[in-house]
Tab-separated table of C-alpha atoms in Angstrom:
chain	number	residue	atom	x	y	z
A	1	UNK	CA	-3.418	-18.847	-9.516
A	2	UNK	CA	-0.144	-18.439	-7.612
A	3	UNK	CA	2.527	-19.567	-10.067
A	4	UNK	CA	0.473	-22.430	-11.479
A	5	UNK	CA	-0.229	-23.831	-8.022
A	6	UNK	CA	-3.881	-24.517	-7.417
A	7	UNK	CA	-5.437	-22.336	-4.760
A	8	UNK	CA	-7.372	-24.684	-2.427
A	9	UNK	CA	-10.692	-22.894	-2.742
A	10	UNK	CA	-11.721	-19.456	-3.931
A	11	UNK	CA	-14.975	-17.585	-3.493
A	12	UNK	CA	-14.604	-16.197	-6.988
A	13	UNK	CA	-14.532	-19.742	-8.403
A	14	UNK	CA	-17.674	-20.636	-6.470
A	15	UNK	CA	-19.387	-17.518	-7.803
A	16	UNK	CA	-18.012	-18.247	-11.289
A	17	UNK	CA	-16.397	-14.877	-11.822
A	18	UNK	CA	-12.845	-16.126	-12.378
A	19	UNK	CA	-13.149	-15.057	-15.974
A	20	UNK	CA	-15.822	-12.949	-17.568
A	21	UNK	CA	-16.643	-12.308	-21.179
A	22	UNK	CA	-16.894	-8.647	-22.077
A	23	UNK	CA	-17.736	-7.854	-25.672
A	24	UNK	CA	-16.710	-11.302	-26.882
A	25	UNK	CA	-13.309	-11.313	-25.163
A	26	UNK	CA	-12.728	-13.519	-22.132
A	27	UNK	CA	-10.678	-11.690	-19.524
A	28	UNK	CA	-9.250	-12.491	-16.113
A	29	UNK	CA	-11.632	-11.056	-13.541
A	30	UNK	CA	-10.441	-12.507	-10.232
A	31	UNK	CA	-8.391	-9.534	-9.138
A	32	UNK	CA	-11.176	-7.117	-10.051
A	33	UNK	CA	-13.642	-9.138	-8.019
A	34	UNK	CA	-11.357	-9.114	-4.971
A	35	UNK	CA	-10.607	-5.418	-5.420
A	36	UNK	CA	-14.352	-4.894	-5.198
A	37	UNK	CA	-14.397	-7.030	-2.051
A	38	UNK	CA	-11.734	-4.799	-0.462
A	39	UNK	CA	-13.675	-1.708	-1.533
A	40	UNK	CA	-16.883	-3.136	-0.063
A	41	UNK	CA	-15.139	-3.800	3.257
A	42	UNK	CA	-13.675	-0.289	3.326
A	43	UNK	CA	-16.942	1.403	2.353
A	44	UNK	CA	-18.952	-0.467	4.948
A	45	UNK	CA	-16.358	0.211	7.645
A	46	UNK	CA	-16.346	3.875	6.669
A	47	UNK	CA	-20.114	4.155	6.768
A	48	UNK	CA	-20.192	2.259	10.064
A	49	UNK	CA	-17.698	4.661	11.647
A	50	UNK	CA	-19.426	7.719	10.226
A	51	UNK	CA	-22.804	6.520	11.396
A	52	UNK	CA	-21.709	6.152	15.000
A	53	UNK	CA	-19.392	9.165	15.253
A	54	UNK	CA	-18.952	10.203	18.877
A	55	UNK	CA	-16.993	12.921	20.649
A	56	UNK	CA	-15.400	10.327	22.901
A	57	UNK	CA	-14.238	7.673	20.488
A	58	UNK	CA	-14.604	4.039	21.326
A	59	UNK	CA	-14.104	0.731	19.588
A	60	UNK	CA	-13.684	0.909	15.850
A	61	UNK	CA	-13.705	4.704	15.729
A	62	UNK	CA	-10.751	4.673	18.078
A	63	UNK	CA	-8.761	2.379	15.812
A	64	UNK	CA	-9.424	4.531	12.776
A	65	UNK	CA	-8.602	7.739	14.619
A	66	UNK	CA	-5.283	6.315	15.760
A	67	UNK	CA	-4.329	5.077	12.276
A	68	UNK	CA	-5.445	8.168	10.389
A	69	UNK	CA	-4.241	10.652	12.999
A	70	UNK	CA	-0.853	8.958	13.132
A	71	UNK	CA	-0.493	8.914	9.367
A	72	UNK	CA	-1.508	12.551	9.114
A	73	UNK	CA	1.099	13.572	11.674
A	74	UNK	CA	3.677	11.571	9.767
A	75	UNK	CA	2.743	13.230	6.480
A	76	UNK	CA	2.701	16.729	7.942
A	77	UNK	CA	6.118	16.303	9.602
A	78	UNK	CA	7.529	15.132	6.269
A	79	UNK	CA	5.859	17.359	3.679
A	80	UNK	CA	4.791	20.313	5.802
A	81	UNK	CA	1.382	21.986	5.822
A	82	UNK	CA	0.918	21.167	2.125
A	83	UNK	CA	0.587	17.582	3.260
A	84	UNK	CA	-2.896	18.210	4.633
A	85	UNK	CA	-4.175	18.938	1.125
A	86	UNK	CA	-3.023	15.594	-0.287
A	87	UNK	CA	-3.540	13.564	2.866
A	88	UNK	CA	-6.958	12.152	1.846
A	89	UNK	CA	-5.306	10.518	-1.154
A	90	UNK	CA	-2.318	9.241	0.812
A	91	UNK	CA	-4.421	7.822	3.634
A	92	UNK	CA	-6.793	6.326	1.099
A	93	UNK	CA	-3.931	4.613	-0.711
A	94	UNK	CA	-2.573	3.196	2.530
A	95	UNK	CA	-5.892	1.783	3.708
A	96	UNK	CA	-6.852	0.523	0.259
A	97	UNK	CA	-3.599	-1.365	-0.283
A	98	UNK	CA	-3.594	-2.602	3.304
A	99	UNK	CA	-7.034	-4.150	2.914
A	100	UNK	CA	-6.198	-5.542	-0.510
A	101	UNK	CA	-3.060	-7.163	0.891
A	102	UNK	CA	-4.758	-8.522	3.969
A	103	UNK	CA	-7.471	-10.058	1.815
A	104	UNK	CA	-4.843	-12.593	0.806
A	105	UNK	CA	-4.752	-13.904	4.368
A	106	UNK	CA	-8.470	-14.638	4.514
A	107	UNK	CA	-9.321	-18.220	3.545
A	108	UNK	CA	-10.995	-18.396	0.165
A	109	UNK	CA	-9.726	-14.996	-0.874
A	110	UNK	CA	-6.799	-13.976	-3.037
A	111	UNK	CA	-4.934	-10.685	-2.711
A	112	UNK	CA	-5.772	-8.497	-5.714
A	113	UNK	CA	-2.301	-6.953	-5.395
A	114	UNK	CA	-0.845	-10.355	-6.345
A	115	UNK	CA	-1.874	-9.482	-9.889
A	116	UNK	CA	0.434	-7.049	-11.638
A	117	UNK	CA	-2.434	-5.157	-13.285
A	118	UNK	CA	-3.862	-3.821	-10.031
A	119	UNK	CA	-0.471	-2.507	-8.963
A	120	UNK	CA	0.337	-1.021	-12.333
A	121	UNK	CA	-2.945	0.890	-12.286
A	122	UNK	CA	-2.212	2.337	-8.850
A	123	UNK	CA	1.416	3.148	-9.673
A	124	UNK	CA	0.506	4.922	-12.917
A	125	UNK	CA	-2.146	6.875	-11.061
A	126	UNK	CA	0.416	7.949	-8.430
A	127	UNK	CA	2.836	8.970	-11.192
A	128	UNK	CA	0.224	11.111	-12.942
A	129	UNK	CA	-1.006	12.559	-9.668
A	130	UNK	CA	2.297	13.856	-8.352
A	131	UNK	CA	3.173	15.331	-11.723
A	132	UNK	CA	-0.241	16.984	-11.825
A	133	UNK	CA	0.321	18.437	-8.357
A	134	UNK	CA	3.771	19.668	-9.376
A	135	UNK	CA	2.463	21.335	-12.530
A	136	UNK	CA	-0.450	22.840	-10.618
A	137	UNK	CA	1.947	24.232	-8.048
A	138	UNK	CA	4.787	25.518	-10.233
A	139	UNK	CA	3.214	25.899	-13.670
A	140	UNK	CA	5.788	25.754	-16.475
A	141	UNK	CA	8.509	26.205	-13.858
A	142	UNK	CA	7.993	22.562	-12.879
A	143	UNK	CA	10.531	21.707	-15.583
A	144	UNK	CA	13.191	23.134	-13.250
A	145	UNK	CA	12.731	20.024	-11.114
A	146	UNK	CA	14.231	18.032	-13.962
A	147	UNK	CA	17.169	20.287	-14.726
A	148	UNK	CA	19.530	19.728	-11.834
A	149	UNK	CA	21.240	22.236	-9.566
A	150	UNK	CA	23.236	24.192	-12.148
A	151	UNK	CA	22.195	25.360	-15.591
A	152	UNK	CA	25.213	23.899	-17.409
A	153	UNK	CA	24.382	20.463	-16.004
A	154	UNK	CA	21.009	20.476	-17.757
A	155	UNK	CA	21.967	18.298	-20.769
A	156	UNK	CA	23.194	15.619	-18.365
A	157	UNK	CA	20.515	15.941	-15.716
A	158	UNK	CA	17.474	16.052	-17.997
A	159	UNK	CA	17.770	12.457	-19.285
A	160	UNK	CA	18.860	11.272	-15.841
A	161	UNK	CA	15.828	12.781	-14.140
A	162	UNK	CA	13.581	11.555	-16.924
A	163	UNK	CA	14.854	8.002	-16.435
A	164	UNK	CA	14.596	8.069	-12.675
A	165	UNK	CA	11.080	9.526	-12.819
A	166	UNK	CA	9.963	6.880	-15.319
A	167	UNK	CA	11.516	4.200	-13.139
A	168	UNK	CA	9.279	5.208	-10.225
A	169	UNK	CA	6.006	3.592	-11.366
A	170	UNK	CA	7.965	0.524	-12.464
A	171	UNK	CA	9.607	0.027	-9.093
A	172	UNK	CA	6.324	0.759	-7.247
A	173	UNK	CA	4.524	-1.870	-9.324
A	174	UNK	CA	7.170	-4.555	-9.167
A	175	UNK	CA	7.880	-4.223	-5.468
A	176	UNK	CA	4.277	-4.607	-4.380
A	177	UNK	CA	3.556	-7.309	-6.947
A	178	UNK	CA	6.667	-9.358	-6.162
A	179	UNK	CA	6.206	-9.272	-2.432
A	180	UNK	CA	2.519	-10.082	-2.343
A	181	UNK	CA	2.659	-12.681	-5.102
A	182	UNK	CA	5.609	-14.355	-3.402
A	183	UNK	CA	3.760	-14.446	-0.116
A	184	UNK	CA	0.708	-15.984	-1.780
A	185	UNK	CA	2.854	-18.691	-3.398
A	186	UNK	CA	4.624	-19.520	-0.145
A	187	UNK	CA	1.294	-19.643	1.634
A	188	UNK	CA	-0.126	-22.135	-0.869
A	189	UNK	CA	3.044	-24.219	-0.559
A	190	UNK	CA	2.770	-24.310	3.213
A	191	UNK	CA	-0.876	-25.195	2.890
A	192	UNK	CA	-0.023	-28.118	0.615
A	193	UNK	CA	2.640	-29.374	3.040
A	194	UNK	CA	0.519	-29.240	6.156
A	195	UNK	CA	-3.023	-27.922	5.696
A	196	UNK	CA	-4.152	-25.333	8.276
A	197	UNK	CA	-1.393	-26.091	10.829
A	198	UNK	CA	1.437	-25.195	8.471
A	199	UNK	CA	-0.047	-21.867	7.468
A	200	UNK	CA	-0.523	-20.455	10.967
A	201	UNK	CA	3.124	-19.525	11.679
A	202	UNK	CA	3.606	-17.828	8.306
A	203	UNK	CA	0.433	-15.846	8.871
A	204	UNK	CA	2.214	-13.700	11.435
A	205	UNK	CA	5.244	-13.131	9.250
A	206	UNK	CA	3.080	-12.209	6.289
A	207	UNK	CA	0.905	-9.940	8.365
A	208	UNK	CA	4.051	-7.917	9.022
A	209	UNK	CA	5.124	-8.147	5.386
A	210	UNK	CA	1.792	-6.986	4.069
A	211	UNK	CA	1.505	-4.039	6.427
A	212	UNK	CA	5.073	-3.085	5.560
A	213	UNK	CA	4.411	-3.229	1.820
A	214	UNK	CA	1.358	-1.013	2.046
A	215	UNK	CA	3.327	1.398	4.210
A	216	UNK	CA	6.154	1.448	1.662
A	217	UNK	CA	3.757	2.300	-1.155
A	218	UNK	CA	2.259	5.056	0.968
A	219	UNK	CA	5.664	6.406	2.002
A	220	UNK	CA	7.009	6.477	-1.549
A	221	UNK	CA	3.919	8.297	-2.780
A	222	UNK	CA	4.507	10.800	-0.010
A	223	UNK	CA	8.170	11.265	-0.965
A	224	UNK	CA	7.251	11.817	-4.615
A	225	UNK	CA	4.613	14.382	-3.682
A	226	UNK	CA	7.123	16.088	-1.421
A	227	UNK	CA	9.571	16.253	-4.318
A	228	UNK	CA	6.897	17.810	-6.509
A	229	UNK	CA	5.934	20.370	-3.855
A	230	UNK	CA	9.301	21.582	-2.708
A	231	UNK	CA	11.298	24.220	-4.501
A	232	UNK	CA	13.608	22.985	-7.246
A	233	UNK	CA	17.176	23.068	-5.990
B	1	UNK	CA	3.571	-8.241	21.745
B	2	UNK	CA	4.696	-6.225	18.795
B	3	UNK	CA	1.120	-5.990	17.530
B	4	UNK	CA	0.386	-3.390	20.150
B	5	UNK	CA	3.195	-1.255	18.862
B	6	UNK	CA	2.136	-1.272	15.246
B	7	UNK	CA	-0.340	1.485	15.558
B	8	UNK	CA	1.731	3.536	17.931
B	9	UNK	CA	2.880	6.719	16.340
B	10	UNK	CA	6.388	6.741	17.736
B	11	UNK	CA	7.161	3.557	15.900
B	12	UNK	CA	6.542	5.196	12.523
B	13	UNK	CA	10.200	6.108	12.859
B	14	UNK	CA	11.256	2.460	12.656
B	15	UNK	CA	8.748	1.638	9.955
B	16	UNK	CA	10.102	4.588	7.995
B	17	UNK	CA	13.693	3.427	8.392
B	18	UNK	CA	12.886	-0.174	7.424
B	19	UNK	CA	10.936	1.002	4.387
B	20	UNK	CA	13.677	3.341	3.182
B	21	UNK	CA	16.275	0.603	3.547
B	22	UNK	CA	14.085	-1.933	1.775
B	23	UNK	CA	13.441	0.417	-1.119
B	24	UNK	CA	17.067	1.097	-2.076
B	25	UNK	CA	17.826	-2.080	-4.024
B	26	UNK	CA	14.887	-2.009	-6.393
B	27	UNK	CA	15.337	1.716	-7.017
B	28	UNK	CA	18.743	1.096	-8.513
B	29	UNK	CA	17.609	-1.853	-10.622
B	30	UNK	CA	14.462	-0.216	-11.952
B	31	UNK	CA	16.286	2.918	-13.123
B	32	UNK	CA	18.808	0.725	-14.947
B	33	UNK	CA	16.064	-1.311	-16.586
B	34	UNK	CA	14.162	1.773	-17.671
B	35	UNK	CA	17.334	3.276	-19.145
B	36	UNK	CA	18.042	0.084	-21.061
B	37	UNK	CA	14.472	-0.180	-22.353
B	38	UNK	CA	14.461	3.471	-23.453
B	39	UNK	CA	17.727	3.022	-25.361
B	40	UNK	CA	16.530	-0.218	-26.931
B	41	UNK	CA	13.287	1.236	-28.240
B	42	UNK	CA	14.955	4.468	-29.391
B	43	UNK	CA	17.446	2.338	-31.339
B	44	UNK	CA	14.653	0.363	-32.949
B	45	UNK	CA	12.814	3.567	-33.791
B	46	UNK	CA	15.777	5.533	-35.156
B	47	UNK	CA	17.735	2.597	-36.578
B	48	UNK	CA	21.026	3.417	-34.825
B	49	UNK	CA	21.496	-0.103	-33.584
B	50	UNK	CA	23.995	-0.406	-30.745
B	51	UNK	CA	24.729	3.206	-29.810
B	52	UNK	CA	21.715	4.607	-28.023
B	53	UNK	CA	21.242	1.386	-26.043
B	54	UNK	CA	24.728	1.762	-24.560
B	55	UNK	CA	24.352	5.467	-23.866
B	56	UNK	CA	20.986	5.080	-22.185
B	57	UNK	CA	22.138	2.030	-20.241
B	58	UNK	CA	24.954	4.090	-18.757
B	59	UNK	CA	22.543	6.944	-18.064
B	60	UNK	CA	20.198	4.477	-16.382
B	61	UNK	CA	22.967	3.133	-14.177
B	62	UNK	CA	23.962	6.669	-13.210
B	63	UNK	CA	20.319	7.482	-12.429
B	64	UNK	CA	20.128	4.319	-10.322
B	65	UNK	CA	23.162	5.327	-8.322
B	66	UNK	CA	21.729	8.791	-7.887
B	67	UNK	CA	18.554	7.206	-6.477
B	68	UNK	CA	20.623	5.120	-4.066
B	69	UNK	CA	22.533	8.201	-2.986
B	70	UNK	CA	19.319	10.154	-2.353
B	71	UNK	CA	17.801	7.261	-0.377
B	72	UNK	CA	20.865	6.819	1.794
B	73	UNK	CA	21.004	10.555	2.437
B	74	UNK	CA	17.410	10.302	3.629
B	75	UNK	CA	18.349	7.467	5.997
B	76	UNK	CA	21.341	9.390	7.332
B	77	UNK	CA	19.245	12.491	7.887
B	78	UNK	CA	16.733	10.514	9.950
B	79	UNK	CA	19.638	9.061	11.935
B	80	UNK	CA	21.097	12.514	12.574
B	81	UNK	CA	17.741	13.778	13.761
B	82	UNK	CA	17.453	10.905	16.191
B	83	UNK	CA	20.973	11.503	17.482
B	84	UNK	CA	20.252	15.192	17.919
B	85	UNK	CA	17.204	14.321	20.023
B	86	UNK	CA	19.276	12.009	22.183
B	87	UNK	CA	22.583	13.803	22.601
B	88	UNK	CA	21.770	17.384	21.728
B	89	UNK	CA	22.566	19.127	18.437
B	90	UNK	CA	25.847	18.584	16.645
B	91	UNK	CA	28.394	21.352	16.947
């Protein structure tokens, strides 16, 4: 795994799903397995909260209400009332990436976001989604978003905007991948230097790093959606 | 402990500022890389060896700087809003 360093122990290795053979081709399956783990955790937490929904929240419902309410306020102050329409996706992305990242801190688990494929899939989805929302909102007039402030600047601005829009999924992918993969590598290194004891201090640093990375992904998605929603300058 | 503050809503402001600042560097690089890659593949496709690569590289760098400018404007705007809350609106 992490940069050729052996991960001490992985559940996926014990379950023998590191690689699977689909239609004769052997493919890497670890990150898919751990993505499913994160999904299972999220689904069961969601069902648990929904099952015990109370008017006066307590315990786990409280935590979720604080996180989701806070994020919704943040989105609505930034995008405006349109934000409520896309909030389920934004909140979902935040929680999904948060749990995927935090999975890397659990012994025997590997963060699925430390594999570039997971991130590329999410970044391409975000790219398609905000363009879809923009086209849905403005119709053919969405092209105005790419043409700059004045009509005679169009020949210059069109390639510029095209490049900066194409760069978005790339930077989303690489940022998340680089940060999480780097953290995984450092964690394995610390574990090799001083098992258990050495990893405890970096846990706190990486907890911050992982929350920050999922927030960055969420915030950038929000900014892109805002750009697609607001009127072209 | 700072853990208690993580889920507090008022601190989204700081998280927002840190995120925007952290994003700036890669935004510039990725636009440059995409410009270069576009020019490279267009050259290979159209057979105009060095020209389109150079043009698109420059366009990519300009797009990167534009991204940096937009990000810093966003940071400054947040700063202005905070100042306005503290000291009253600017005249």
